Coordinates of C-alpha atoms and ligand atoms in Angstrom, one line a residue:
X1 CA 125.1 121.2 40.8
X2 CA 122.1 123.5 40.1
X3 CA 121.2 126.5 42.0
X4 CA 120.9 128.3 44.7
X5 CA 117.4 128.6 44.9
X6 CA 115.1 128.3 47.5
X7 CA 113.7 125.7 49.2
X8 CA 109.8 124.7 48.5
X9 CA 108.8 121.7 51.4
X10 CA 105.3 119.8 50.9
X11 CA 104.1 118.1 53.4
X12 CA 100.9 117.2 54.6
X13 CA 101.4 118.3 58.5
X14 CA 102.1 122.0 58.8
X15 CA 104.7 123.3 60.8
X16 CA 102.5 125.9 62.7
X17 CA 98.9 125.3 63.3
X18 CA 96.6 128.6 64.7
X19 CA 93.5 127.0 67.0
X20 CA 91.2 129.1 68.7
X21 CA 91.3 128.7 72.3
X22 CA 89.3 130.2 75.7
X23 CA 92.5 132.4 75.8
X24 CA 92.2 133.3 72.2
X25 CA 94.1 131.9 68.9
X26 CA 97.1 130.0 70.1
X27 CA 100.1 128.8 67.4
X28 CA 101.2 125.4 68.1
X29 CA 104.0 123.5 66.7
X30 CA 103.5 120.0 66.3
X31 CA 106.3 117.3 68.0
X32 CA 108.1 115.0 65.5
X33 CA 111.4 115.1 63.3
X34 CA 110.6 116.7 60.6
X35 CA 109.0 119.8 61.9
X36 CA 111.9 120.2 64.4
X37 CA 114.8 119.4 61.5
X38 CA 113.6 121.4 58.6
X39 CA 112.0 124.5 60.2
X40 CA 115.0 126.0 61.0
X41 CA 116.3 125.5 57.6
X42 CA 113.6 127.0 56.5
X43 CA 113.9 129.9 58.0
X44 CA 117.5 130.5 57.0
X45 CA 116.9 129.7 53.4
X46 CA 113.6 132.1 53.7
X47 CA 111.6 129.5 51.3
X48 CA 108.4 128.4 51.3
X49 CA 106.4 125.1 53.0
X50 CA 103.1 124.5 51.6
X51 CA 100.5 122.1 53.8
X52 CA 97.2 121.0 54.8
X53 CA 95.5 124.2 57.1
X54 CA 94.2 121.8 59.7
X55 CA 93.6 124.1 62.7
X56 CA 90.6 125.8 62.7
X57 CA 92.1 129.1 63.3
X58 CA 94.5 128.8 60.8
X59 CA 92.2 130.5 57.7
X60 CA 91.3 134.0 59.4
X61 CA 95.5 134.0 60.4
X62 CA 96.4 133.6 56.9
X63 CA 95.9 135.8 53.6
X64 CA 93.3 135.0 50.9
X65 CA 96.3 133.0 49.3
X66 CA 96.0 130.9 52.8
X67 CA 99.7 132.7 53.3
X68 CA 101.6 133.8 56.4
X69 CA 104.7 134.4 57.5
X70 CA 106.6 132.0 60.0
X71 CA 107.6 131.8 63.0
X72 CA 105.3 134.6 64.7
X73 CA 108.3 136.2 66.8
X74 CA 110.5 136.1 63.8
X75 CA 108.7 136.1 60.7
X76 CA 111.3 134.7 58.0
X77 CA 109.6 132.1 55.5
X78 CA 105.9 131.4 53.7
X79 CA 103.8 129.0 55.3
X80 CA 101.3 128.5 52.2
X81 CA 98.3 126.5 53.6
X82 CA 96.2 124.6 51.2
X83 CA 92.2 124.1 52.6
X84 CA 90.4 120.5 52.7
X85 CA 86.6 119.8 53.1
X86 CA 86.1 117.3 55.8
X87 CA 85.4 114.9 52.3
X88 CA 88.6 115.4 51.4
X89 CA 90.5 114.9 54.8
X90 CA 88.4 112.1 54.8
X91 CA 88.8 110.2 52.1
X92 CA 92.5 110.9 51.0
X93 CA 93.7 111.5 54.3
X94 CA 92.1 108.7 56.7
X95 CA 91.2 107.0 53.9
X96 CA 93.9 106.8 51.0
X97 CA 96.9 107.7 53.0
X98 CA 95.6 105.7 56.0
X99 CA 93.9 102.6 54.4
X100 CA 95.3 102.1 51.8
X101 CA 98.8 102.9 51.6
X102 CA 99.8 102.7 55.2
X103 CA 98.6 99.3 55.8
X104 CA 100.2 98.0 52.8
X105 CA 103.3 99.0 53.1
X106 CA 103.1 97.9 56.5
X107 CA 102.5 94.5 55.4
X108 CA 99.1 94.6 56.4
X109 CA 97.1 94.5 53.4
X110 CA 94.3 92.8 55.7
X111 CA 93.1 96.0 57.1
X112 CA 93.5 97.9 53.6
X113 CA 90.1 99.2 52.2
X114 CA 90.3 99.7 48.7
X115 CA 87.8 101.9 47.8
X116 CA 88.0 103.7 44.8
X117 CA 86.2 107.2 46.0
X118 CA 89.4 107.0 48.5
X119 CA 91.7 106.8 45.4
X120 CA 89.9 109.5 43.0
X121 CA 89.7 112.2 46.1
X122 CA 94.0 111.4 46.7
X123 CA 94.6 112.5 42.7
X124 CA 92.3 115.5 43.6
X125 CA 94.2 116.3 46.6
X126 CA 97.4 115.9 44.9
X127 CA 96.3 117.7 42.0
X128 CA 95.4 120.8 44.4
X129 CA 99.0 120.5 46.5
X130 CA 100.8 120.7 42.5
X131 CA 98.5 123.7 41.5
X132 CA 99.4 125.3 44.8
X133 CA 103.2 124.7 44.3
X134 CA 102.8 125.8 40.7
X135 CA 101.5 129.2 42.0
X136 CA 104.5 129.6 44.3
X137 CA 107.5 128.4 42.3
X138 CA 110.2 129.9 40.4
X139 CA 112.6 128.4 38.1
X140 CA 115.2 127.5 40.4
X141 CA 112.9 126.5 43.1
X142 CA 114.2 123.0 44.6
X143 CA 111.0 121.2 45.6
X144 CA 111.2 118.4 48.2
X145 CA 107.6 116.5 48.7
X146 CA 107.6 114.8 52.1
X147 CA 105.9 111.6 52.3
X148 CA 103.3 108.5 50.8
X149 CA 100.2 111.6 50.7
X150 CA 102.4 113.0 47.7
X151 CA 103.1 110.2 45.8
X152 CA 101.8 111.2 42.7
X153 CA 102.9 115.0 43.0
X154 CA 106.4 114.3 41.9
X155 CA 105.3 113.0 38.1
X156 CA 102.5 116.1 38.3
X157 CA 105.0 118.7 38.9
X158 CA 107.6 117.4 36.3
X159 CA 104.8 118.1 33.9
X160 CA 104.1 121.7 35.1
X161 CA 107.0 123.1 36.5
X162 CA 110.0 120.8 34.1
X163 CA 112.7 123.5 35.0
X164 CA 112.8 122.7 38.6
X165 CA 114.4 119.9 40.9
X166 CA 111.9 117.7 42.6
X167 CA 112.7 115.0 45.5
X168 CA 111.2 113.3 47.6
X169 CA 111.1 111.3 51.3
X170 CA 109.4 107.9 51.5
X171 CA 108.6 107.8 55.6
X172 CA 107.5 104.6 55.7
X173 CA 108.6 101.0 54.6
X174 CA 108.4 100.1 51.1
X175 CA 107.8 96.2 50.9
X176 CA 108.7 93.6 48.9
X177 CA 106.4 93.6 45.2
X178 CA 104.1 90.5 46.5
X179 CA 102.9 93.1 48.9
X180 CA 103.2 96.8 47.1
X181 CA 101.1 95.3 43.9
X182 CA 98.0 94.4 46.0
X183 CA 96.9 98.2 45.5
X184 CA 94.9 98.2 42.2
X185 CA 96.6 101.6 41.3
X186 CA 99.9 101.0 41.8
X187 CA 101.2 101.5 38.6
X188 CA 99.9 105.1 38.6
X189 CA 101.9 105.2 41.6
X190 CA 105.1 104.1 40.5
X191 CA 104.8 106.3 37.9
X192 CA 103.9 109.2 40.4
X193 CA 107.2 108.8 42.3
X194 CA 109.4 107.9 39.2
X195 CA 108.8 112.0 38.4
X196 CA 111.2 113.0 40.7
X197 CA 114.9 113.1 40.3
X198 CA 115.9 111.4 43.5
X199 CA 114.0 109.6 45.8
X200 CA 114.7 108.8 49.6
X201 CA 113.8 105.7 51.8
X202 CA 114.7 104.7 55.4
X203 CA 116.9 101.8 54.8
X204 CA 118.6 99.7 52.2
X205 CA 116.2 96.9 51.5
X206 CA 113.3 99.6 51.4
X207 CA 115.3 100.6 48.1
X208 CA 115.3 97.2 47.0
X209 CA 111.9 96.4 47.5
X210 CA 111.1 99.5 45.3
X211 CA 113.8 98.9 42.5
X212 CA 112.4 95.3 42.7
X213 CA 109.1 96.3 42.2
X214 CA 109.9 99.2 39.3
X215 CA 111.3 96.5 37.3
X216 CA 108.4 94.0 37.8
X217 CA 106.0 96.8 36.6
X218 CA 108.0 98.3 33.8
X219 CA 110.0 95.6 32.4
X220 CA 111.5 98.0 29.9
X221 CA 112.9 100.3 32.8
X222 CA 116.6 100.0 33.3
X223 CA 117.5 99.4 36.8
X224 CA 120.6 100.2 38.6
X225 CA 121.2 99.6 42.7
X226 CA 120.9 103.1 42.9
X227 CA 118.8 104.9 40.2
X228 CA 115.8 104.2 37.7
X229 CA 116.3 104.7 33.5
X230 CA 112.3 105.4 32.7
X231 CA 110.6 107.5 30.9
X232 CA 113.8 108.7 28.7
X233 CA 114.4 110.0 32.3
X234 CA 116.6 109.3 35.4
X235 CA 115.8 109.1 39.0
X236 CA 118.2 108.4 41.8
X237 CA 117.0 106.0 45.0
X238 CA 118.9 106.4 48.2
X239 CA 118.6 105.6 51.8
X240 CA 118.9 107.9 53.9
X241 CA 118.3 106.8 57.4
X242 CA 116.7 109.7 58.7
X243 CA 117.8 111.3 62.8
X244 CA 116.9 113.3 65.8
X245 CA 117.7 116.7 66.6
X246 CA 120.0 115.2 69.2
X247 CA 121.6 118.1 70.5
X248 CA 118.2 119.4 71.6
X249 CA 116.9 115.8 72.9
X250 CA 120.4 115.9 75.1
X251 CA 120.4 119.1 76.4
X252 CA 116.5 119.2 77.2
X253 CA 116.7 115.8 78.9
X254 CA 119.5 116.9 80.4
X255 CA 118.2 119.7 82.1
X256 CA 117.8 119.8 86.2
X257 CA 113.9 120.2 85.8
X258 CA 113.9 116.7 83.9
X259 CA 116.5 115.1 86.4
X260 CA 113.9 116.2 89.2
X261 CA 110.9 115.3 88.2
X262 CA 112.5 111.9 86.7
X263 CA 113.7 111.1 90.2
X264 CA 111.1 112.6 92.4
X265 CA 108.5 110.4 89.7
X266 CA 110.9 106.9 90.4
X267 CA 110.4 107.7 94.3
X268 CA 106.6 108.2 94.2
X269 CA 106.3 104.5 92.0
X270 CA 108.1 102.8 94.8
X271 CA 109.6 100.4 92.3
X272 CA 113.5 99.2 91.5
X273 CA 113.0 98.7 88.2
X274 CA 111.2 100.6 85.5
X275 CA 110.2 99.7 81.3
X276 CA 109.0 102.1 78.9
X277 CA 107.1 102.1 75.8
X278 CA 105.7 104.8 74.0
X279 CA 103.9 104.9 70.7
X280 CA 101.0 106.1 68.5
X281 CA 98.5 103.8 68.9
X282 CA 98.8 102.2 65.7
X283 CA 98.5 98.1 65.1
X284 CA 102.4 98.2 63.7
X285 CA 103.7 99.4 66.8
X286 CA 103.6 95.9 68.7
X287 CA 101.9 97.0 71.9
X288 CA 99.6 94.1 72.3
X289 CA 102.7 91.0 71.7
X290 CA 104.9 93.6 74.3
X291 CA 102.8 93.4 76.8
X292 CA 102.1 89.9 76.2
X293 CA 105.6 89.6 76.6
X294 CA 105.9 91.1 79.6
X295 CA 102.8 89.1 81.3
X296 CA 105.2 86.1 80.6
X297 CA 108.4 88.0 82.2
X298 CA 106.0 88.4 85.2
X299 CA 104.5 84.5 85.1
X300 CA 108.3 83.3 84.9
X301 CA 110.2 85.6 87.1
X302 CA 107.9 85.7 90.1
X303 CA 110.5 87.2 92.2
X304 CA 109.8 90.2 90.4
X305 CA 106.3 90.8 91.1
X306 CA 106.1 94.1 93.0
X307 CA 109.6 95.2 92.0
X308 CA 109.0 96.2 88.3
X309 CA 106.5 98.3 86.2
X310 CA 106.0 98.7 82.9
X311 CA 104.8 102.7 81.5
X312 CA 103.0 102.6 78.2
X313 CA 102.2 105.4 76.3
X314 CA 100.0 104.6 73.9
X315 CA 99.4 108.5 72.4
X316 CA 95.7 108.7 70.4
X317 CA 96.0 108.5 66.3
X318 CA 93.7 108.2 63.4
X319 CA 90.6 106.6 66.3
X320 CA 88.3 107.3 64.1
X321 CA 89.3 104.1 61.9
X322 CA 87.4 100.8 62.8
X323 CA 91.3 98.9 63.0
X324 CA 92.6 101.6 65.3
X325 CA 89.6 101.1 67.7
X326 CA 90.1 97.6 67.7
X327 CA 93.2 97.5 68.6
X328 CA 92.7 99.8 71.6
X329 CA 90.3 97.7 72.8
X330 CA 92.5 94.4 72.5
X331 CA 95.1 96.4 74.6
X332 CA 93.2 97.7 77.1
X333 CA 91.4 94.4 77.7
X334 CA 95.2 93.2 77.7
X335 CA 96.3 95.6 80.4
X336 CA 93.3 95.4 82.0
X337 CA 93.7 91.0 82.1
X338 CA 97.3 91.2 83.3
X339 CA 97.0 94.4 86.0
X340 CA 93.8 91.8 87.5
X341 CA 96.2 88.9 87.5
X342 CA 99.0 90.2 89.2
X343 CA 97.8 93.7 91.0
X344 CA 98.8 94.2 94.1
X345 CA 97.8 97.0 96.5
X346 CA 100.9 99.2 96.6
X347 CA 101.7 98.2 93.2
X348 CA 100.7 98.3 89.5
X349 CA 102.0 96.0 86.9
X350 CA 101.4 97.8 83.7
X351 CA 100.8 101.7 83.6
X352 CA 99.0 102.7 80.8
X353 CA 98.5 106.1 79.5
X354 CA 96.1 106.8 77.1
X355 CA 96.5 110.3 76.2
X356 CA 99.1 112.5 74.2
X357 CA 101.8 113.6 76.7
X358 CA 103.6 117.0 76.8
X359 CA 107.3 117.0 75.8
X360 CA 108.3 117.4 79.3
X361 CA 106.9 114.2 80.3
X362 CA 108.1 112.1 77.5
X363 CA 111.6 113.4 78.6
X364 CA 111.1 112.5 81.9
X365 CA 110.0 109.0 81.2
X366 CA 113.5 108.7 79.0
X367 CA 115.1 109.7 81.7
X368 CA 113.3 107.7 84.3
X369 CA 113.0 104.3 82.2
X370 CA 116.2 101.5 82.8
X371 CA 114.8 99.8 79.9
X372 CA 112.7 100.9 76.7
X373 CA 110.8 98.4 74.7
X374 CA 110.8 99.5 70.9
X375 CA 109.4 96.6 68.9
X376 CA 107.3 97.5 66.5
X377 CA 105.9 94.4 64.2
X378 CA 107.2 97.0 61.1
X379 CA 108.7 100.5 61.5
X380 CA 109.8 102.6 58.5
X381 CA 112.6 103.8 61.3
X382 CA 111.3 104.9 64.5
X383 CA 112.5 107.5 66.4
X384 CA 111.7 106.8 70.1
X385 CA 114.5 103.9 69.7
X386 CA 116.6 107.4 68.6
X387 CA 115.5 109.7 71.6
X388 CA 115.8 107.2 74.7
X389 CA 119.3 106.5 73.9
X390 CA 119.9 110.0 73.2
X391 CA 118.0 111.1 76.5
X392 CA 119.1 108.1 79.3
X393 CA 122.8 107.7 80.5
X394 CA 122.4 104.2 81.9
X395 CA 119.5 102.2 80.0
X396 CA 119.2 99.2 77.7
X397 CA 117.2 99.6 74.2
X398 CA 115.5 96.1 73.1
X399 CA 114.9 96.8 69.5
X400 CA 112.7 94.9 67.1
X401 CA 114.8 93.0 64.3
X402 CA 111.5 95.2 61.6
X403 CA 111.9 98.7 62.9
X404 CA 114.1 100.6 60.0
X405 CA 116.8 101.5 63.1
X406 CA 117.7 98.2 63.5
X407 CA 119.9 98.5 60.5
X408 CA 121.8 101.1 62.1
X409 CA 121.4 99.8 66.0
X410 CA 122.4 96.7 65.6
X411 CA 123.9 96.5 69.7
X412 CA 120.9 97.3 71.3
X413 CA 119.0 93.6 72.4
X414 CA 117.3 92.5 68.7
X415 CA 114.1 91.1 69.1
X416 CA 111.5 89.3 67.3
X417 CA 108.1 90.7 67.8
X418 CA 106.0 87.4 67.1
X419 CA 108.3 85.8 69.6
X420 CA 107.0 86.7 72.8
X421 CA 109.2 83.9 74.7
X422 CA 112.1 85.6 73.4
X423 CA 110.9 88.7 73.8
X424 CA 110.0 87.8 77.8
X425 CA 113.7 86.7 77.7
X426 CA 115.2 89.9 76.8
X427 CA 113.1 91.9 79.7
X428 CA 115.2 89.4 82.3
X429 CA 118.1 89.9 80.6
X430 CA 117.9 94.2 80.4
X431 CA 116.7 94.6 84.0
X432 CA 119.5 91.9 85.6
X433 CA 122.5 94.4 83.8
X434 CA 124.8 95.7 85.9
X435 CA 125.6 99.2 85.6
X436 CA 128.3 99.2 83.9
X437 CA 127.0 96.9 81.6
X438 CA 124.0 99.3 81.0
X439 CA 126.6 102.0 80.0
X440 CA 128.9 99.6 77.8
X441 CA 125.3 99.4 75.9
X442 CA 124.0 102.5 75.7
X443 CA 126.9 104.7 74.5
X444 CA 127.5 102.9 71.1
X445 CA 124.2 103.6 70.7
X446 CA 124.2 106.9 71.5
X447 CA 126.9 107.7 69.3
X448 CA 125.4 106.5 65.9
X449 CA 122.3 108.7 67.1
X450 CA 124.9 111.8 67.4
X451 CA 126.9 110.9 64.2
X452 CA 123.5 110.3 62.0
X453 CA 121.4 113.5 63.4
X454 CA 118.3 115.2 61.5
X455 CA 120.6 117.7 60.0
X456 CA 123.2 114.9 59.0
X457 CA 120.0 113.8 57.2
X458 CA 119.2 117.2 55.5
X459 CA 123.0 117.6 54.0
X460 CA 123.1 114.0 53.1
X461 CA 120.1 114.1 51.1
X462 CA 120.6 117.6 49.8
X463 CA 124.2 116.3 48.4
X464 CA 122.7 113.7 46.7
X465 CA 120.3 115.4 45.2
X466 CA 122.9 117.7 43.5
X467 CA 121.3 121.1 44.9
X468 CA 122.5 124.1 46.3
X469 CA 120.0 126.1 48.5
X470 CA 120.1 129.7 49.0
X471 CA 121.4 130.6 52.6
X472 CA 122.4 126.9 53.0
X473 CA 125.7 126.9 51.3
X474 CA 127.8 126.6 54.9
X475 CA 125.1 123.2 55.9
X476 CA 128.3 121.1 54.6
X477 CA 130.6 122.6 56.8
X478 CA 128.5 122.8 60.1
X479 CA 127.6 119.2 59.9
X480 CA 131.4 118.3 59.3
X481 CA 131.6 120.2 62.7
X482 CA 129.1 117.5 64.7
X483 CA 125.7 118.0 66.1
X484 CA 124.0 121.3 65.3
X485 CA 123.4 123.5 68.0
X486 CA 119.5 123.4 69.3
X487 CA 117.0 125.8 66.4
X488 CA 114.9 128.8 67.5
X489 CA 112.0 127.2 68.8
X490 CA 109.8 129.9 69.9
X491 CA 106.6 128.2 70.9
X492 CA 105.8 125.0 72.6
X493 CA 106.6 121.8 71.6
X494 CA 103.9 119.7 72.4
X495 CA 101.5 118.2 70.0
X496 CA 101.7 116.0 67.4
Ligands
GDG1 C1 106.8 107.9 60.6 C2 107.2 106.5 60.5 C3 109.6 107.2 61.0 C4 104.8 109.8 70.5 N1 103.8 109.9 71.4 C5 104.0 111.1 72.0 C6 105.0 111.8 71.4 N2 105.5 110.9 70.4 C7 106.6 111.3 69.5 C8 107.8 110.4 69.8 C9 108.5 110.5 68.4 C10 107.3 110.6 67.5 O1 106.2 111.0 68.2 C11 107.0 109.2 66.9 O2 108.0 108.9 66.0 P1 108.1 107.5 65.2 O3 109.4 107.4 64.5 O4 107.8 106.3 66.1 O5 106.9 107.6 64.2 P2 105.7 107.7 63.3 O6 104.8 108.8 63.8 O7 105.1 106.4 63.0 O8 106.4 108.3 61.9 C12 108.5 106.2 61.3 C13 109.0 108.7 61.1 O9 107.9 108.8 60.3 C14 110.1 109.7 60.6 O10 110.4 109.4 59.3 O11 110.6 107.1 62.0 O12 108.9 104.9 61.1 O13 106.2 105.6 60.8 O14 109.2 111.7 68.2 O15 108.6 111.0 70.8 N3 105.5 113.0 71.7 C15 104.8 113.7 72.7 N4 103.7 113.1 73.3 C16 103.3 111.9 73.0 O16 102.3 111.4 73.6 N5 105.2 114.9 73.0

């Protein structure tokens, strides 16, 4: 054990984003897990989270160093923002992080463009995120890079900053070697991550498809299950299935505002039976074969025509990519095909929104849904599997067999997302549960979500990593205790 120092965070979404509105500059916070789970840390270990300035408000709100102190109300750690040309956010953030390396480890290699502009802008942007931690570190600093836009930082920072502890978080899948080594600089890659002294992945077989692929590249690395001999140097693989901030998804969705509008929403559909998806609209989240699947629940359950609907949110992402905008036009043709094939006047099969919805609503729709379809062709873990259990009392989860919580959520109904038969199957069989049966379901569930949350996350990985952090040193004990209570969150929650 080193330490304590402080925390550094990169990551490329910033935690607080300043836009200018008709009202004036607003602060938003975006939604997602990570924001929500280390925010709060950061604020008790008073360190510092460097990112991408994205809003276009956020340079007059910060210093000339692009500094400034977070949260507004209780000002209590450095948000260092780091600027990007619209070049730069274009080639290494659509285009590297979101062409190359996404689709890849995805398993799509079909829809990677590997351009090499993409890759020499992604070293320059990585480059610029090391020189900006550089400036902000101290010795004992522990620095934990978030995510695929920071693979190379870890093997950068080693080099300028040797003193300190570097980790970092793989969000996505990492696939099997036949798959990783399609991306002509891979090896710079590998090397890239192998900087760091631990290194974190979703799921088990996400670490073996990395160790697999490390020895495959470097035949003279030694390889462990666990850790990486390289370099004359040592780094640690783990997963480290990451959770929700379940107290805060239980008592929010909880609340009588949510119970209201939930039931006040079921009455206005006029139907028994409700399914939910909701997603970024991204080709690995399985919309399209989902709502196939449900076209053929319809076709062989006519006795349910006018009884059930199926909600899709399908929240805008990345549309500015040709693959994205086909694939929302294959969906809504899709919706469009099976809404005129089964329509009726007081009733609508498939309910698709197309729009990024506020907290509030998504709660509702947990809350309102008896079943939630989560099958995503490939999921690093997905966390909408995580809230709707956390969220509904009574519902049934079908889960696809490729997202990375399948490993943990083994009870909810498994599916195969090629097989829409089966997949048409397990609607019938979720909407004909009884009750009790519905509760007998959902509760296991809900109790590997409470066990596993975000903070369970943060400790776990911390441990392993062999750190101490300054103002952290009682994170062991409070997570021994069970769920942590629900952060400061002084602003809304409602963006991505
Ligand atoms: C990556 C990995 C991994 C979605 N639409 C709206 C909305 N959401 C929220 C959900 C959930 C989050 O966004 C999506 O979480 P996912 O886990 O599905 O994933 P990705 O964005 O693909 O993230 C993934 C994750 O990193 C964490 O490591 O689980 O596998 O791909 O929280 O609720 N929220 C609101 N409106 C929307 O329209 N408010």
């Amino acid at each position: 054990m080193t330490g304590p120092g402080r925390l550094i965070v990169v990551s490329n979404r910033e935690p607080y984003i300043h836009e200018k509105t008709k009202k004036g500059i607003r602060c938003k916070v975006p939604a997602g897990g990570l924001v929500t789970a280390l925010d709060p840390i950061m604020q008790k270990t008073k360190g510092i989270w460097i990112a991408w300035g994205s809003g276009n408000a956020d340079a007059e709100t910060a210093d000339e160093h692009g500094r400034i102190m977070v949260p507004e109300q209780c000002p209590s750690y450095t948000l260092r923002r780091v600027w990007l040309n619209p070049k730069e956010i274009n080639e290494y953030y659509f285009g590297f992080a979101n062409q190359v390396i996404w689709p890849v480890c995805h398993l799509f290699q079909e829809n990677a463009q590997f351009y090499r502009n993409y890759w020499e802008t992604f070293k320059k942007v990585n480059e610029r995120f090391t020189q900006a931690v550089a400036e902000e570190a101290r010795p004992d600093d522990n620095i934990w890079v978030q995510d695929v836009h920071f693979a190379l930082m870890p093997a950068a920072l080693r080099k300028e900053l040797p003193e300190n502890n570097i980790a970092l978080f793989w969000h996505i899948p990492f696939p099997p070697w036949e798959t990783f080594s399609c991306i002509p600089w891979r090896r710079e890659i590998l090397e890239g991550l192998l900087g760091a002294d631990l290194l974190g992945f979703h799921t088990a077989s996400y670490v073996a498809n990395f160790l697999s692929g490390i020895q495959k590249e470097f035949p003279e690395a030694q390889v462990s299950a666990s850790a990486v001999r390289f370099g004359g140097r040592t780094t640690r693989v783990r997963a480290f299935p990451i959770g929700i901030d379940y107290t805060a998804y239980r008592s929010q969705g909880d609340s009588e505002s949510i119970k209201k509008r939930a039931i006040k929403m079921r009455r206005q559909m006029g139907v028994k039976h409700i399914i939910l998806g909701i997603d970024r609209l991204d080709y690995t989240k399985g919309i399209l074969n989902r709502l196939l699947a449900f076209e053929r629940f319809l076709e062989n359950n006519p006795h349910y025509l006018g009884r059930v609907s199926f909600i899709q949110v399908a929240s805008p992402t990345r549309s500015a990519i040709a693959k994205y905008k086909d694939m929302k036009r294959y969906i809504e043709e899709t919706v469009g095909r099976v809404n005129g094939r089964f329509q009726q006047p007081q009733w609508t099969p498939i309910i698709y929104i197309n729009r990024h919805v506020a907290t509030n609503e998504v709660l509702t729709l947990y809350r309102l849904a008896d079943v939630a379809m989560v099958t995503p062709i490939i999921d690093g873990m997905n966390l909408v599997a995580k809230e709707y259990v956390t969220v509904n009392d009574s519902g049934v989860l079908i889960l696809s067999e490729f997202a990375g919580a399948s490993e943990e959520m083994g009870s909810a109904i498994i599916v195969n997302p090629y097989d829409v038969e089966s997949m048409a199957h397990a609607i019938s069989k979720a909407i004909s549960m009884t009750p009790e049966q519905r509760t007998r379901h959902i509760e296991p569930l809900r109790q590997i979500v409470k066990e596993h949350d975000i903070f369970w996350w943060l400790y776990t990985f911390l441990k392993e990593w062999g750190v101490t952090v300054q103002g952290l040193e009682d994170l062991g004990e409070e997570v021994e205790k069970g769920p942590m209570p629900p952060p400061f969150i002084g602003l809304r929650r409602d963006t991505l």
